[in-house]
Short mmCIF file of C-alpha atoms in Angstrom, two decimals:
data_model
loop_
_atom_site.label_atom_id
_atom_site.label_comp_id
_atom_site.label_asym_id
_atom_site.label_seq_id
_atom_site.Cartn_x
_atom_site.Cartn_y
_atom_site.Cartn_z
CA MET A 1 -47.24 7.74 12.83
CA GLY A 2 -44.55 6.23 15.09
CA VAL A 3 -42.62 9.35 15.63
CA LEU A 4 -40.35 9.38 18.82
CA GLU A 5 -39.32 12.81 20.00
CA PRO A 6 -38.20 14.35 16.65
CA ARG A 7 -36.15 17.39 16.90
CA VAL A 8 -36.95 20.50 14.74
CA LEU A 9 -33.82 22.44 13.91
CA LEU A 10 -33.07 25.75 12.45
CA GLY A 11 -30.82 25.56 9.36
CA THR A 12 -28.61 28.49 9.86
CA VAL A 13 -28.13 28.58 5.99
CA ASN A 14 -31.66 29.75 5.99
CA ILE A 15 -30.66 33.19 7.68
CA GLU A 16 -27.57 33.62 5.61
CA PRO A 17 -28.01 35.96 2.63
CA ASN A 18 -24.68 34.78 1.22
CA ARG A 19 -25.63 31.06 1.30
CA TRP A 20 -24.81 30.74 -2.24
CA GLY A 21 -21.96 33.30 -2.54
CA LEU A 22 -24.08 35.74 -4.48
CA ALA A 23 -24.21 38.57 -1.94
CA VAL A 24 -20.54 39.06 -1.03
CA HIS A 25 -17.68 37.65 -3.24
CA GLY A 26 -15.72 34.79 -1.68
CA GLY A 27 -18.74 33.23 0.09
CA MET A 28 -18.05 34.69 3.47
CA PRO A 29 -21.08 34.72 5.85
CA VAL A 30 -22.82 38.35 6.40
CA SER A 31 -25.20 37.03 9.00
CA LEU A 32 -22.94 36.38 12.13
CA PRO A 33 -23.73 33.99 15.11
CA LYS A 34 -23.18 36.67 17.75
CA ASP A 35 -26.13 38.71 16.15
CA TRP A 36 -28.64 35.90 15.59
CA VAL A 37 -27.97 33.45 18.58
CA PRO A 38 -29.84 35.72 21.05
CA LEU A 39 -33.05 35.21 18.84
CA LEU A 40 -32.81 31.48 19.46
CA ASP A 41 -34.06 31.63 23.14
CA GLY A 42 -37.67 30.67 23.27
CA ALA A 43 -38.00 30.52 19.60
CA GLY A 44 -39.13 26.92 19.36
CA PHE A 45 -36.09 25.15 17.88
CA ASP A 46 -34.36 22.07 19.50
CA GLY A 47 -31.15 22.80 17.89
CA LEU A 48 -29.23 23.92 14.91
CA GLU A 49 -28.12 22.71 11.60
CA LEU A 50 -25.05 24.87 11.42
CA TRP A 51 -23.84 25.88 8.04
CA GLU A 52 -20.17 25.37 7.80
CA ARG A 53 -19.29 28.92 7.06
CA HIS A 54 -20.87 29.93 10.29
CA ALA A 55 -18.12 28.08 11.97
CA ARG A 56 -14.85 28.16 9.96
CA SER A 57 -15.31 31.70 8.72
CA VAL A 58 -16.20 33.70 11.82
CA ASP A 59 -14.21 34.86 14.76
CA ASP A 60 -13.88 33.77 18.31
CA GLU A 61 -16.69 36.05 19.38
CA ASP A 62 -19.07 34.24 17.07
CA LEU A 63 -17.76 30.69 18.26
CA ALA A 64 -18.26 31.67 21.87
CA ALA A 65 -21.76 32.79 21.06
CA LEU A 66 -22.61 29.37 19.48
CA ASP A 67 -21.05 27.62 22.38
CA ALA A 68 -23.36 29.68 24.90
CA ALA A 69 -26.33 29.27 22.42
CA PRO A 70 -29.60 28.12 24.16
CA VAL A 71 -29.82 25.16 21.63
CA PRO A 72 -26.88 22.93 20.55
CA VAL A 73 -25.43 22.35 17.03
CA MET A 74 -26.91 19.02 16.34
CA VAL A 75 -26.15 18.67 12.66
CA PHE A 76 -23.04 20.26 10.93
CA ASN A 77 -23.88 21.19 7.39
CA SER A 78 -20.76 20.60 5.50
CA TYR A 79 -20.11 21.44 1.94
CA ALA A 80 -16.74 19.96 1.78
CA SER A 81 -15.60 19.16 -1.79
CA TRP A 82 -15.74 15.71 -3.25
CA ASP A 83 -13.24 16.64 -5.93
CA PRO A 84 -9.85 14.61 -6.22
CA GLU A 85 -7.32 15.12 -3.40
CA SER A 86 -9.96 16.83 -1.20
CA ASP A 87 -9.85 14.59 1.91
CA LYS A 88 -8.43 17.46 3.83
CA TYR A 89 -11.72 19.57 3.60
CA ARG A 90 -13.75 16.50 4.68
CA ASP A 91 -11.26 15.83 7.54
CA ARG A 92 -11.68 19.62 8.57
CA ALA A 93 -15.50 19.08 8.73
CA ALA A 94 -15.01 15.96 10.90
CA ARG A 95 -13.00 17.97 13.33
CA TRP A 96 -15.90 20.77 13.48
CA VAL A 97 -18.32 17.94 14.30
CA GLU A 98 -16.21 16.85 17.11
CA ARG A 99 -15.59 20.43 18.43
CA PHE A 100 -19.41 21.23 18.62
CA GLY A 101 -20.37 17.73 19.73
CA ALA A 102 -22.82 17.40 16.78
CA THR A 103 -24.60 14.01 16.39
CA GLY A 104 -24.80 14.30 12.61
CA VAL A 105 -22.95 15.80 9.56
CA LYS A 106 -24.65 16.66 6.37
CA TYR A 107 -22.64 16.22 3.13
CA ASN A 108 -23.12 16.22 -0.69
CA VAL A 109 -21.33 13.94 -3.01
CA GLY A 110 -20.12 14.89 -6.47
CA ALA A 111 -21.94 14.60 -9.77
CA ASP A 112 -20.07 12.38 -12.22
CA PRO A 113 -21.36 9.05 -12.58
CA GLU A 114 -18.03 7.56 -13.63
CA MET A 115 -16.72 8.37 -10.19
CA GLU A 116 -18.97 6.16 -8.05
CA ALA A 117 -16.24 3.80 -7.01
CA GLU A 118 -13.98 6.90 -6.07
CA PHE A 119 -16.77 8.69 -4.27
CA THR A 120 -17.37 5.58 -2.18
CA ALA A 121 -13.82 5.32 -1.33
CA ARG A 122 -13.85 9.01 -0.26
CA LEU A 123 -17.07 8.21 1.76
CA ALA A 124 -15.23 5.56 3.52
CA ARG A 125 -12.39 7.70 4.42
CA PHE A 126 -14.74 10.33 5.69
CA ASP A 127 -16.57 7.79 7.80
CA ALA A 128 -13.26 6.90 9.32
CA ALA A 129 -12.61 10.39 10.21
CA VAL A 130 -16.02 11.44 11.73
CA PRO A 131 -16.30 10.59 15.51
CA THR A 132 -18.15 7.38 16.58
CA GLY A 133 -21.94 7.83 17.15
CA VAL A 134 -22.28 10.67 14.72
CA ARG A 135 -24.76 10.14 11.66
CA LEU A 136 -23.25 10.68 8.26
CA ILE A 137 -26.20 12.17 6.43
CA CYS A 138 -26.15 12.43 2.58
CA GLU A 139 -28.23 15.14 1.07
CA CYS A 140 -29.28 13.03 -1.85
CA HIS A 141 -29.59 16.25 -4.06
CA ARG A 142 -30.41 16.94 -7.41
CA ASN A 143 -27.35 16.93 -9.89
CA THR A 144 -25.27 14.87 -7.60
CA LEU A 145 -24.66 11.08 -8.00
CA ALA A 146 -26.78 10.28 -4.93
CA GLU A 147 -29.92 11.73 -6.27
CA THR A 148 -30.65 8.32 -7.89
CA PRO A 149 -31.65 6.41 -4.62
CA SER A 150 -30.51 3.07 -5.61
CA VAL A 151 -27.04 4.55 -6.27
CA ALA A 152 -26.98 6.21 -2.91
CA LEU A 153 -27.88 2.88 -1.33
CA ARG A 154 -25.12 1.03 -3.11
CA MET A 155 -22.57 3.57 -1.76
CA PHE A 156 -23.86 3.49 1.69
CA GLU A 157 -24.03 -0.38 1.97
CA SER A 158 -20.33 -0.52 0.74
CA VAL A 159 -19.40 1.51 3.67
CA GLY A 160 -21.58 0.94 6.62
CA GLY A 161 -24.91 0.11 8.26
CA ALA A 162 -28.15 2.24 8.65
CA ASP A 163 -27.07 3.37 11.98
CA ARG A 164 -24.21 5.30 10.54
CA LEU A 165 -24.75 5.95 6.83
CA GLN A 166 -28.01 7.84 6.36
CA ALA A 167 -29.90 10.14 4.09
CA THR A 168 -32.07 13.24 3.76
CA VAL A 169 -35.35 13.77 1.98
CA HIS A 170 -37.09 17.10 1.31
CA VAL A 171 -40.57 18.30 2.27
CA ASN A 172 -42.26 21.32 0.77
CA PRO A 173 -45.83 22.21 -0.18
CA SER A 174 -45.78 20.86 -3.80
CA ARG A 175 -43.96 17.58 -2.80
CA ASP A 176 -40.67 16.37 -4.14
CA PRO A 177 -41.53 14.08 -7.00
CA GLY A 178 -38.80 11.76 -6.03
CA LEU A 179 -39.94 11.50 -2.37
CA VAL A 180 -41.85 7.98 -2.66
CA GLU A 181 -38.87 6.44 -4.44
CA ALA A 182 -36.44 7.65 -1.98
CA LEU A 183 -38.41 6.24 1.00
CA ASP A 184 -39.03 3.02 -0.80
CA VAL A 185 -35.32 2.44 -1.65
CA LEU A 186 -33.58 3.95 1.16
CA GLY A 187 -36.02 3.10 4.04
CA GLU A 188 -34.67 3.30 7.58
CA ARG A 189 -31.68 5.24 6.20
CA VAL A 190 -33.90 8.32 5.90
CA THR A 191 -33.34 9.91 9.29
CA HIS A 192 -33.20 13.71 8.36
CA VAL A 193 -35.72 15.98 6.73
CA HIS A 194 -35.12 19.41 4.97
CA VAL A 195 -38.06 21.47 5.11
CA GLN A 196 -38.32 24.06 2.44
CA MET A 197 -41.11 26.70 2.78
CA ARG A 198 -39.70 29.59 0.61
CA THR A 199 -42.84 29.82 -1.46
CA VAL A 200 -45.05 30.07 1.58
CA GLU A 201 -46.27 33.58 2.34
CA PRO A 202 -45.84 34.83 6.03
CA ASP A 203 -49.41 35.40 6.51
CA VAL A 204 -50.25 31.58 6.26
CA LYS A 205 -51.01 30.28 9.67
CA PRO A 206 -49.00 27.27 11.02
CA GLU A 207 -52.02 25.13 11.34
CA ASP A 208 -52.91 25.85 7.69
CA LEU A 209 -49.36 25.25 6.57
CA ALA A 210 -49.39 21.87 8.67
CA GLU A 211 -52.22 20.63 6.63
CA GLN A 212 -50.37 21.32 3.45
CA ILE A 213 -47.50 19.04 4.38
CA ALA A 214 -49.36 16.55 6.51
CA ASP A 215 -49.56 13.88 3.70
CA GLN A 216 -45.70 14.07 3.21
CA VAL A 217 -44.75 14.13 6.94
CA GLU A 218 -47.26 10.95 7.40
CA LEU A 219 -45.70 9.22 4.41
CA ILE A 220 -42.21 9.82 5.82
CA CYS A 221 -43.10 8.75 9.42
CA ASP A 222 -44.80 5.68 8.25
CA ARG A 223 -41.66 4.48 6.61
CA GLY A 224 -39.51 5.09 9.74
CA ALA A 225 -38.90 7.63 12.31
CA PRO A 226 -36.66 10.69 11.25
CA GLN A 227 -34.72 12.03 14.08
CA THR A 228 -34.20 15.50 12.83
CA TRP A 229 -36.29 17.87 10.89
CA THR A 230 -34.46 21.12 9.71
CA ILE A 231 -36.19 24.35 8.49
CA GLU A 232 -33.91 24.79 5.66
CA PHE A 233 -35.61 27.41 3.60
CA SER A 234 -38.27 29.89 4.58
CA HIS A 235 -40.12 32.91 2.82
CA GLY A 236 -37.59 35.56 2.15
CA VAL A 237 -34.77 33.33 0.68
CA GLY A 238 -33.57 34.70 -2.47
CA ILE A 239 -36.04 37.70 -2.33
CA ASP A 240 -34.44 41.14 -2.78
CA GLY A 241 -35.36 43.24 0.21
CA HIS A 242 -36.59 40.26 2.27
CA ASP A 243 -33.42 37.96 2.41
CA THR A 244 -32.58 39.23 5.92
CA VAL A 245 -32.62 37.61 9.47
CA ASP A 246 -35.30 40.13 10.39
CA TRP A 247 -37.64 38.89 7.84
CA ILE A 248 -36.79 35.17 7.55
CA PHE A 249 -36.45 34.33 11.22
CA PRO A 250 -40.13 34.75 12.04
CA ASN A 251 -41.15 32.86 9.05
CA ALA A 252 -38.81 30.01 10.26
CA ILE A 253 -40.50 30.05 13.62
CA ARG A 254 -43.72 29.61 11.90
CA ASP A 255 -42.50 26.84 9.66
CA ALA A 256 -41.08 25.04 12.75
CA ALA A 257 -44.48 25.36 14.41
CA ALA A 258 -46.18 23.94 11.44
CA VAL A 259 -43.83 20.82 11.32
CA ARG A 260 -44.56 20.18 15.04
CA LEU A 261 -48.31 20.26 14.37
CA ALA A 262 -47.89 17.85 11.35
CA LEU A 263 -45.84 15.54 13.38
CA ARG A 264 -48.59 14.93 16.09
CA PRO A 265 -49.80 11.42 16.03
#
């Protein structure tokens, strides 16, 4: 399938019960790096996709734990606003990318279709702020302007080449209905994959799960060679009593193992 040393990452949003600000008012993290970084040793992840709140809303002890972690922060997961006058939030994300030495920064654009020109201008300013050599990875998410691949491509091409302006697609057992179109339109710009296994029960074996996603993985890899695959959501996310590090982390390990099996040529 032409895959060259893909990296499987843990998305730390996966193990954060307050990822959507529903557990604690204000969106502050309740799962702190100093508590879960020790679990990473030998867990099978090549790096982290670090949720921004696990950097900017924690203390120095947590940052020190991230610095000493057995795997690096490879992608900084930013939710910086794309509202008017919000360059400062994206500039702050760019500084975190530099601080961790991340090689990618994930972002989401806004939703208003009448704002394409302004969103593109903001993307250009973000591009200017992010360190050289870092991938700007758009999560072409539902309910954002970039969910239409042709619009996303138009924005990217207005700002930079495929070595810089890139995109995410999603893998899950039921397959995203827009996957083929995204691959056809965005092509080599698809370099990052979010793997979502929240519906897969913990007793499903990695090899069986790999079979469930194998056709999607092959389809993605036949169109290019995504550099990074993040385990974004595992079983337990959003489930009362199971949305905890203790429950989700072992499931994320299983999900990572399944991705590695599916990636074998």
